Amino acid sequence: MRSFSRLSDLSRTDHEYLWLSAAGWHTSGLHRRNRGPQRVGIVGRPLTTRDDLALRAALDALSTSVLTIDEREETTAEALADLGSLVDAVIAFQDIDDPAGVGAPIIVGDARDTRPVAALAMCVRHVLSGRLLAGTAMSLVGAEAGAQAALTDLASVFPLTLHIDQSHPRPDLLERVAAPSSVTLQPLEAASFDTSEVPAPLLAATWAALIEVLST
């Protein structure tokens, strides 16, 4: 598997797309003082090269080193255990028969399609257990509509406080604000909304932004 270690490996369009979804944190300056896991292992690979680029760029932006087991290699229990002993978390894009044997928290990816944002968020919350998001505020003003929708779903899970304006795509939230305003959402069950259409690069960017907030 190729290693993409620099944000410059993304095209200008991909770079902008990646960070649009993290706009709230990057405009607030949180990215300058937060840190995520220092070492992450990746088993298998996402559906497309573009998704792979986005995920690796997100990890690189967090100064996270990456170890990989390519999908063409034999992922024996011993190999997975060796990987788990070297990293803080494992992102798995293929089935792992004995997750407990890995010895590190597992973030479940899906090489066939994207998983719902809520499921990914729950996995990240498990990886960084003990870090509470309640009361955290983020601004969605100026972010692209798809990013606003995805991050609003995350806010519904934890919950978070959102700063939104009339560009927000959810009518039920817009009814509560006449101008830029902060809205605190109540937590929902992960199965209570469908975000299965969110593209994988946006999931990766959301994952990176969430790691930053969780790591304060």
PDB file of C-alpha atoms in Angstrom:
ATOM      1  CA  MET A   1       0.000   0.000   0.000  1.00  0.00           C
ATOM      2  CA  ARG A   2       1.348   3.435  -0.867  1.00  0.00           C
ATOM      3  CA  SER A   3       2.022   5.821   1.958  1.00  0.00           C
ATOM      4  CA  PHE A   4       0.636   9.339   1.551  1.00  0.00           C
ATOM      5  CA  SER A   5       2.429  11.360   4.179  1.00  0.00           C
ATOM      6  CA  ARG A   6       1.778  14.951   3.151  1.00  0.00           C
ATOM      7  CA  LEU A   7      -1.311  17.083   2.663  1.00  0.00           C
ATOM      8  CA  SER A   8       0.272  18.158  -0.634  1.00  0.00           C
ATOM      9  CA  ASP A   9      -0.433  14.634  -1.959  1.00  0.00           C
ATOM     10  CA  LEU A  10      -4.059  15.725  -2.268  1.00  0.00           C
ATOM     11  CA  SER A  11      -5.245  17.823  -5.162  1.00  0.00           C
ATOM     12  CA  ARG A  12      -6.358  21.379  -4.340  1.00  0.00           C
ATOM     13  CA  THR A  13     -10.005  20.310  -4.664  1.00  0.00           C
ATOM     14  CA  ASP A  14      -9.543  17.332  -2.320  1.00  0.00           C
ATOM     15  CA  HIS A  15      -7.633  19.467   0.163  1.00  0.00           C
ATOM     16  CA  GLU A  16     -10.424  22.029   0.309  1.00  0.00           C
ATOM     17  CA  TYR A  17     -13.075  19.299   0.508  1.00  0.00           C
ATOM     18  CA  LEU A  18     -11.233  17.584   3.334  1.00  0.00           C
ATOM     19  CA  TRP A  19     -10.956  20.631   5.536  1.00  0.00           C
ATOM     20  CA  LEU A  20     -14.331  22.173   4.792  1.00  0.00           C
ATOM     21  CA  SER A  21     -15.869  19.559   7.055  1.00  0.00           C
ATOM     22  CA  ALA A  22     -13.473  20.521   9.852  1.00  0.00           C
ATOM     23  CA  ALA A  23     -14.033  24.255   9.401  1.00  0.00           C
ATOM     24  CA  GLY A  24     -15.518  24.773  12.838  1.00  0.00           C
ATOM     25  CA  TRP A  25     -12.473  23.459  14.639  1.00  0.00           C
ATOM     26  CA  HIS A  26      -9.893  25.004  12.362  1.00  0.00           C
ATOM     27  CA  THR A  27     -11.399  28.476  12.526  1.00  0.00           C
ATOM     28  CA  SER A  28     -11.572  28.202  16.323  1.00  0.00           C
ATOM     29  CA  GLY A  29      -7.864  27.348  16.587  1.00  0.00           C
ATOM     30  CA  LEU A  30      -8.490  24.018  18.327  1.00  0.00           C
ATOM     31  CA  HIS A  31      -6.271  22.228  15.813  1.00  0.00           C
ATOM     32  CA  ARG A  32      -3.232  24.133  17.068  1.00  0.00           C
ATOM     33  CA  ARG A  33      -3.399  22.698  20.563  1.00  0.00           C
ATOM     34  CA  ASN A  34      -5.112  19.314  20.336  1.00  0.00           C
ATOM     35  CA  ARG A  35      -3.481  15.973  19.654  1.00  0.00           C
ATOM     36  CA  GLY A  36      -4.879  12.638  18.586  1.00  0.00           C
ATOM     37  CA  PRO A  37      -3.319   9.169  18.837  1.00  0.00           C
ATOM     38  CA  GLN A  38       0.376   9.257  17.975  1.00  0.00           C
ATOM     39  CA  ARG A  39       0.387   5.876  16.212  1.00  0.00           C
ATOM     40  CA  VAL A  40      -2.414   4.291  14.163  1.00  0.00           C
ATOM     41  CA  GLY A  41      -2.438   0.972  12.327  1.00  0.00           C
ATOM     42  CA  ILE A  42      -4.459   0.424   9.144  1.00  0.00           C
ATOM     43  CA  VAL A  43      -5.614  -3.037   8.057  1.00  0.00           C
ATOM     44  CA  GLY A  44      -6.818  -3.271   4.451  1.00  0.00           C
ATOM     45  CA  ARG A  45      -7.781  -0.140   2.596  1.00  0.00           C
ATOM     46  CA  PRO A  46     -10.827   2.061   1.843  1.00  0.00           C
ATOM     47  CA  LEU A  47     -12.960   1.682  -1.260  1.00  0.00           C
ATOM     48  CA  THR A  48     -11.061   4.157  -3.449  1.00  0.00           C
ATOM     49  CA  THR A  49      -7.637   5.786  -3.668  1.00  0.00           C
ATOM     50  CA  ARG A  50      -9.264   9.161  -3.005  1.00  0.00           C
ATOM     51  CA  ASP A  51     -10.705   7.858   0.275  1.00  0.00           C
ATOM     52  CA  ASP A  52      -7.301   6.460   1.189  1.00  0.00           C
ATOM     53  CA  LEU A  53      -5.689   9.833   0.479  1.00  0.00           C
ATOM     54  CA  ALA A  54      -8.229  11.688   2.584  1.00  0.00           C
ATOM     55  CA  LEU A  55      -7.827   9.387   5.581  1.00  0.00           C
ATOM     56  CA  ARG A  56      -4.035   9.513   5.480  1.00  0.00           C
ATOM     57  CA  ALA A  57      -4.005  13.272   5.050  1.00  0.00           C
ATOM     58  CA  ALA A  58      -6.306  13.576   8.056  1.00  0.00           C
ATOM     59  CA  LEU A  59      -3.954  11.450  10.155  1.00  0.00           C
ATOM     60  CA  ASP A  60      -0.921  13.351   8.925  1.00  0.00           C
ATOM     61  CA  ALA A  61      -2.526  16.650   9.862  1.00  0.00           C
ATOM     62  CA  LEU A  62      -2.740  15.311  13.416  1.00  0.00           C
ATOM     63  CA  SER A  63       0.960  14.341  13.397  1.00  0.00           C
ATOM     64  CA  THR A  64      -0.049  10.685  13.616  1.00  0.00           C
ATOM     65  CA  SER A  65       2.314   8.041  12.278  1.00  0.00           C
ATOM     66  CA  VAL A  66       0.749   5.162  10.321  1.00  0.00           C
ATOM     67  CA  LEU A  67       1.619   1.471  10.117  1.00  0.00           C
ATOM     68  CA  THR A  68      -0.219  -0.678   7.575  1.00  0.00           C
ATOM     69  CA  ILE A  69      -1.025  -4.291   6.765  1.00  0.00           C
ATOM     70  CA  ASP A  70      -1.915  -4.354   3.075  1.00  0.00           C
ATOM     71  CA  GLU A  71      -5.039  -6.245   2.021  1.00  0.00           C
ATOM     72  CA  ARG A  72      -2.849  -8.471  -0.161  1.00  0.00           C
ATOM     73  CA  GLU A  73      -0.877  -9.653   2.844  1.00  0.00           C
ATOM     74  CA  GLU A  74      -1.990 -12.488   5.095  1.00  0.00           C
ATOM     75  CA  THR A  75      -3.603 -10.923   8.138  1.00  0.00           C
ATOM     76  CA  THR A  76      -2.935 -13.686  10.634  1.00  0.00           C
ATOM     77  CA  ALA A  77      -3.845 -13.334  14.293  1.00  0.00           C
ATOM     78  CA  GLU A  78      -0.131 -13.043  15.035  1.00  0.00           C
ATOM     79  CA  ALA A  79       0.344 -10.239  12.513  1.00  0.00           C
ATOM     80  CA  LEU A  80      -2.628  -8.323  13.903  1.00  0.00           C
ATOM     81  CA  ALA A  81      -1.392  -8.793  17.464  1.00  0.00           C
ATOM     82  CA  ASP A  82       2.046  -7.513  16.442  1.00  0.00           C
ATOM     83  CA  LEU A  83       0.433  -4.462  14.837  1.00  0.00           C
ATOM     84  CA  GLY A  84      -1.749  -3.847  17.883  1.00  0.00           C
ATOM     85  CA  SER A  85       1.290  -3.885  20.150  1.00  0.00           C
ATOM     86  CA  LEU A  86       2.865  -1.023  18.206  1.00  0.00           C
ATOM     87  CA  VAL A  87      -0.050   1.412  17.840  1.00  0.00           C
ATOM     88  CA  ASP A  88      -2.625   3.332  19.879  1.00  0.00           C
ATOM     89  CA  ALA A  89      -5.546   2.327  17.634  1.00  0.00           C
ATOM     90  CA  VAL A  90      -6.276   0.176  14.568  1.00  0.00           C
ATOM     91  CA  ILE A  91      -8.484   1.247  11.642  1.00  0.00           C
ATOM     92  CA  ALA A  92      -9.806  -1.968  10.041  1.00  0.00           C
ATOM     93  CA  PHE A  93     -11.205  -2.034   6.507  1.00  0.00           C
ATOM     94  CA  GLN A  94     -11.711  -5.793   6.628  1.00  0.00           C
ATOM     95  CA  ASP A  95     -13.197  -8.288   9.067  1.00  0.00           C
ATOM     96  CA  ILE A  96     -11.112  -9.205  12.107  1.00  0.00           C
ATOM     97  CA  ASP A  97     -12.077 -12.583  13.587  1.00  0.00           C
ATOM     98  CA  ASP A  98     -10.690 -11.904  17.057  1.00  0.00           C
ATOM     99  CA  PRO A  99     -10.839  -8.156  17.806  1.00  0.00           C
ATOM    100  CA  ALA A 100      -9.811  -8.704  21.423  1.00  0.00           C
ATOM    101  CA  GLY A 101      -6.626 -10.423  20.251  1.00  0.00           C
ATOM    102  CA  VAL A 102      -5.462  -7.290  18.473  1.00  0.00           C
ATOM    103  CA  GLY A 103      -4.705  -5.651  21.800  1.00  0.00           C
ATOM    104  CA  ALA A 104      -5.604  -2.119  20.642  1.00  0.00           C
ATOM    105  CA  PRO A 105      -8.922  -0.297  20.167  1.00  0.00           C
ATOM    106  CA  ILE A 106     -10.389  -0.840  16.694  1.00  0.00           C
ATOM    107  CA  ILE A 107     -12.046   1.786  14.503  1.00  0.00           C
ATOM    108  CA  VAL A 108     -14.256  -0.126  12.074  1.00  0.00           C
ATOM    109  CA  GLY A 109     -14.071   1.029   8.464  1.00  0.00           C
ATOM    110  CA  ASP A 110     -15.910  -0.537   5.541  1.00  0.00           C
ATOM    111  CA  ALA A 111     -14.119  -1.209   2.256  1.00  0.00           C
ATOM    112  CA  ARG A 112     -17.395  -1.870   0.425  1.00  0.00           C
ATOM    113  CA  ASP A 113     -19.128   1.380   1.283  1.00  0.00           C
ATOM    114  CA  THR A 114     -19.155   4.074   3.948  1.00  0.00           C
ATOM    115  CA  ARG A 115     -20.445   3.449   7.422  1.00  0.00           C
ATOM    116  CA  PRO A 116     -22.879   5.928   8.977  1.00  0.00           C
ATOM    117  CA  VAL A 117     -21.212   8.925  10.574  1.00  0.00           C
ATOM    118  CA  ALA A 118     -22.771   8.036  13.915  1.00  0.00           C
ATOM    119  CA  ALA A 119     -21.248   4.553  13.925  1.00  0.00           C
ATOM    120  CA  LEU A 120     -17.818   5.961  13.121  1.00  0.00           C
ATOM    121  CA  ALA A 121     -18.196   8.558  15.836  1.00  0.00           C
ATOM    122  CA  MET A 122     -19.095   5.897  18.374  1.00  0.00           C
ATOM    123  CA  CYS A 123     -15.958   3.948  17.428  1.00  0.00           C
ATOM    124  CA  VAL A 124     -13.761   7.005  17.843  1.00  0.00           C
ATOM    125  CA  ARG A 125     -15.373   7.718  21.190  1.00  0.00           C
ATOM    126  CA  HIS A 126     -14.455   4.172  22.270  1.00  0.00           C
ATOM    127  CA  VAL A 127     -10.867   4.625  21.094  1.00  0.00           C
ATOM    128  CA  LEU A 128     -10.467   7.759  23.178  1.00  0.00           C
ATOM    129  CA  SER A 129     -12.590   6.577  26.078  1.00  0.00           C
ATOM    130  CA  GLY A 130     -13.034   8.913  28.991  1.00  0.00           C
ATOM    131  CA  ARG A 131     -12.966  12.058  26.855  1.00  0.00           C
ATOM    132  CA  LEU A 132     -16.347  13.777  27.114  1.00  0.00           C
ATOM    133  CA  LEU A 133     -17.716  15.951  24.329  1.00  0.00           C
ATOM    134  CA  ALA A 134     -20.707  17.351  26.212  1.00  0.00           C
ATOM    135  CA  GLY A 135     -20.573  21.127  26.163  1.00  0.00           C
ATOM    136  CA  THR A 136     -18.079  21.356  23.305  1.00  0.00           C
ATOM    137  CA  ALA A 137     -19.037  24.056  20.798  1.00  0.00           C
ATOM    138  CA  MET A 138     -18.232  24.210  17.093  1.00  0.00           C
ATOM    139  CA  SER A 139     -19.062  26.643  14.317  1.00  0.00           C
ATOM    140  CA  LEU A 140     -20.594  25.385  11.068  1.00  0.00           C
ATOM    141  CA  VAL A 141     -20.994  28.872   9.571  1.00  0.00           C
ATOM    142  CA  GLY A 142     -19.493  28.899   6.082  1.00  0.00           C
ATOM    143  CA  ALA A 143     -19.050  25.132   5.800  1.00  0.00           C
ATOM    144  CA  GLU A 144     -20.363  23.183   2.790  1.00  0.00           C
ATOM    145  CA  ALA A 145     -23.900  21.784   3.207  1.00  0.00           C
ATOM    146  CA  GLY A 146     -22.847  18.124   3.278  1.00  0.00           C
ATOM    147  CA  ALA A 147     -20.257  18.846   5.954  1.00  0.00           C
ATOM    148  CA  GLN A 148     -22.808  20.739   8.022  1.00  0.00           C
ATOM    149  CA  ALA A 149     -25.250  17.835   7.816  1.00  0.00           C
ATOM    150  CA  ALA A 150     -22.634  15.227   8.772  1.00  0.00           C
ATOM    151  CA  LEU A 151     -21.272  17.189  11.708  1.00  0.00           C
ATOM    152  CA  THR A 152     -24.792  17.970  12.906  1.00  0.00           C
ATOM    153  CA  ASP A 153     -25.360  14.215  13.104  1.00  0.00           C
ATOM    154  CA  LEU A 154     -22.227  13.951  15.249  1.00  0.00           C
ATOM    155  CA  ALA A 155     -23.543  16.752  17.460  1.00  0.00           C
ATOM    156  CA  SER A 156     -26.752  14.792  17.911  1.00  0.00           C
ATOM    157  CA  VAL A 157     -24.830  11.760  19.138  1.00  0.00           C
ATOM    158  CA  PHE A 158     -22.588  13.313  21.778  1.00  0.00           C
ATOM    159  CA  PRO A 159     -24.188  16.057  22.116  1.00  0.00           C
ATOM    160  CA  LEU A 160     -22.373  19.187  20.969  1.00  0.00           C
ATOM    161  CA  THR A 161     -23.327  22.831  20.692  1.00  0.00           C
ATOM    162  CA  LEU A 162     -23.473  24.125  17.123  1.00  0.00           C
ATOM    163  CA  HIS A 163     -23.066  27.696  15.911  1.00  0.00           C
ATOM    164  CA  ILE A 164     -25.172  27.903  12.737  1.00  0.00           C
ATOM    165  CA  ASP A 165     -26.750  30.434  10.400  1.00  0.00           C
ATOM    166  CA  GLN A 166     -29.406  30.343   7.671  1.00  0.00           C
ATOM    167  CA  SER A 167     -27.148  28.283   5.381  1.00  0.00           C
ATOM    168  CA  HIS A 168     -27.643  25.207   7.551  1.00  0.00           C
ATOM    169  CA  PRO A 169     -29.446  22.419   5.603  1.00  0.00           C
ATOM    170  CA  ARG A 170     -31.742  21.204   8.413  1.00  0.00           C
ATOM    171  CA  PRO A 171     -35.118  23.060   8.377  1.00  0.00           C
ATOM    172  CA  ASP A 172     -35.960  21.942  11.913  1.00  0.00           C
ATOM    173  CA  LEU A 173     -32.894  23.763  13.232  1.00  0.00           C
ATOM    174  CA  LEU A 174     -33.427  26.838  11.063  1.00  0.00           C
ATOM    175  CA  GLU A 175     -36.849  27.303  12.638  1.00  0.00           C
ATOM    176  CA  ARG A 176     -35.053  27.993  15.913  1.00  0.00           C
ATOM    177  CA  VAL A 177     -32.659  30.676  14.654  1.00  0.00           C
ATOM    178  CA  ALA A 178     -33.340  33.969  12.890  1.00  0.00           C
ATOM    179  CA  ALA A 179     -29.647  34.897  12.760  1.00  0.00           C
ATOM    180  CA  PRO A 180     -26.339  33.159  13.524  1.00  0.00           C
ATOM    181  CA  SER A 181     -26.980  31.426  16.820  1.00  0.00           C
ATOM    182  CA  SER A 182     -25.861  28.521  19.009  1.00  0.00           C
ATOM    183  CA  VAL A 183     -28.019  25.414  19.243  1.00  0.00           C
ATOM    184  CA  THR A 184     -27.423  22.497  21.640  1.00  0.00           C
ATOM    185  CA  LEU A 185     -28.725  19.189  20.339  1.00  0.00           C
ATOM    186  CA  GLN A 186     -29.909  16.329  22.516  1.00  0.00           C
ATOM    187  CA  PRO A 187     -28.238  12.941  21.974  1.00  0.00           C
ATOM    188  CA  LEU A 188     -29.942  10.463  19.646  1.00  0.00           C
ATOM    189  CA  GLU A 189     -29.473   6.746  19.170  1.00  0.00           C
ATOM    190  CA  ALA A 190     -27.081   5.944  16.319  1.00  0.00           C
ATOM    191  CA  ALA A 191     -29.834   4.076  14.452  1.00  0.00           C
ATOM    192  CA  SER A 192     -32.300   6.946  14.586  1.00  0.00           C
ATOM    193  CA  PHE A 193     -30.961   8.729  11.506  1.00  0.00           C
ATOM    194  CA  ASP A 194     -29.515   7.624   8.198  1.00  0.00           C
ATOM    195  CA  THR A 195     -26.233   9.128   7.026  1.00  0.00           C
ATOM    196  CA  SER A 196     -25.279   6.251   4.736  1.00  0.00           C
ATOM    197  CA  GLU A 197     -24.999   8.595   1.760  1.00  0.00           C
ATOM    198  CA  VAL A 198     -22.142  10.613   3.282  1.00  0.00           C
ATOM    199  CA  PRO A 199     -19.022  10.151   1.110  1.00  0.00           C
ATOM    200  CA  ALA A 200     -15.974   8.469   2.645  1.00  0.00           C
ATOM    201  CA  PRO A 201     -13.631  11.488   2.306  1.00  0.00           C
ATOM    202  CA  LEU A 202     -16.076  13.494   4.396  1.00  0.00           C
ATOM    203  CA  LEU A 203     -16.108  10.710   6.989  1.00  0.00           C
ATOM    204  CA  ALA A 204     -12.319  10.835   7.127  1.00  0.00           C
ATOM    205  CA  ALA A 205     -12.308  14.596   7.568  1.00  0.00           C
ATOM    206  CA  THR A 206     -15.008  14.370  10.219  1.00  0.00           C
ATOM    207  CA  TRP A 207     -12.963  11.684  11.959  1.00  0.00           C
ATOM    208  CA  ALA A 208      -9.903  13.949  12.006  1.00  0.00           C
ATOM    209  CA  ALA A 209     -11.838  16.890  13.385  1.00  0.00           C
ATOM    210  CA  LEU A 210     -13.496  14.712  16.020  1.00  0.00           C
ATOM    211  CA  ILE A 211     -10.125  13.326  17.126  1.00  0.00           C
ATOM    212  CA  GLU A 212      -8.908  16.885  17.640  1.00  0.00           C
ATOM    213  CA  VAL A 213     -11.859  17.780  19.862  1.00  0.00           C
ATOM    214  CA  LEU A 214     -11.674  14.541  21.844  1.00  0.00           C
ATOM    215  CA  SER A 215      -7.959  15.015  22.467  1.00  0.00           C
ATOM    216  CA  THR A 216      -8.090  18.320  24.355  1.00  0.00           C
TER     217      THR A 216
END
